[in-house]
Steps between C-alpha positions, in 0.01 A plus 500: 500500500643836400503769766275795435657845520440676829321831463504759777165515677296806406235475764332271755309309231813423298631248754185292451537533122857373515405202715211412269725528194751260652241251622277496193787434261560129460715329243471131432828313550629329187521155662131519604397586143706208371339262750149614405572460129642153566162394642331562164592251226603660170475849644590767248771741601307799369128523551320625189165672542208291391318667209134428433405337174407729215138382484458577870642849455268557202194388698590731787556787255164445329312466829666816632397688186142378530483600866643846431261554209202388707604725788532798266161429342331481841671820617403678174136400540498600868648844432269549201196439720632736767581760235147484360354551847726799570451661158859458385389440140392865472832614644690281253294639210585855610869410526494353149336815360730742688792501248266574208330779696838645599625494139182668377540777759863545396400518134233761584744711704798467263404409143869461397543221755320260264801498263749465788316203644469332158878538450567356847266207428678422172841519674369263768383254235837510325681445832283194564605355165864585571483332840341192344775486236775528764348229718457263206852572377650427842290185543587362158866602529540289815599789725540421869545766765837515674486394860685675779714191567627501140607864520728448802 
């Protein structure tokens, strides 16, 4: 057993911490491990984790997906019923109409803003296509991000 470094006590609770650290640390002697392994016939030297069969993993994955989908459907129906009772559908309709009302008020106040907003919308559309092209190019090119461990 290797000795642990002695730290100077910082307070009255540190003495208890040091005692607990020394007492709770236990290393198995090598001869005891050898004796225990000798009791088991054909004991492997390295224990490999047991992996479940692929069909079992697939069944668990499918059942988990079904349970999550069912839970979401039940929650959606529950919140829809509560929303109808509280009148949230009218609030959602007002929120959906708010951008159009705001744009119409802006157009009425500043007639030149119609051209500015149409230019911004066309630039946004072009940027979406550019982003799509970059993502497809990187995906098809086989690009992989550099990890921090590779940079060191």
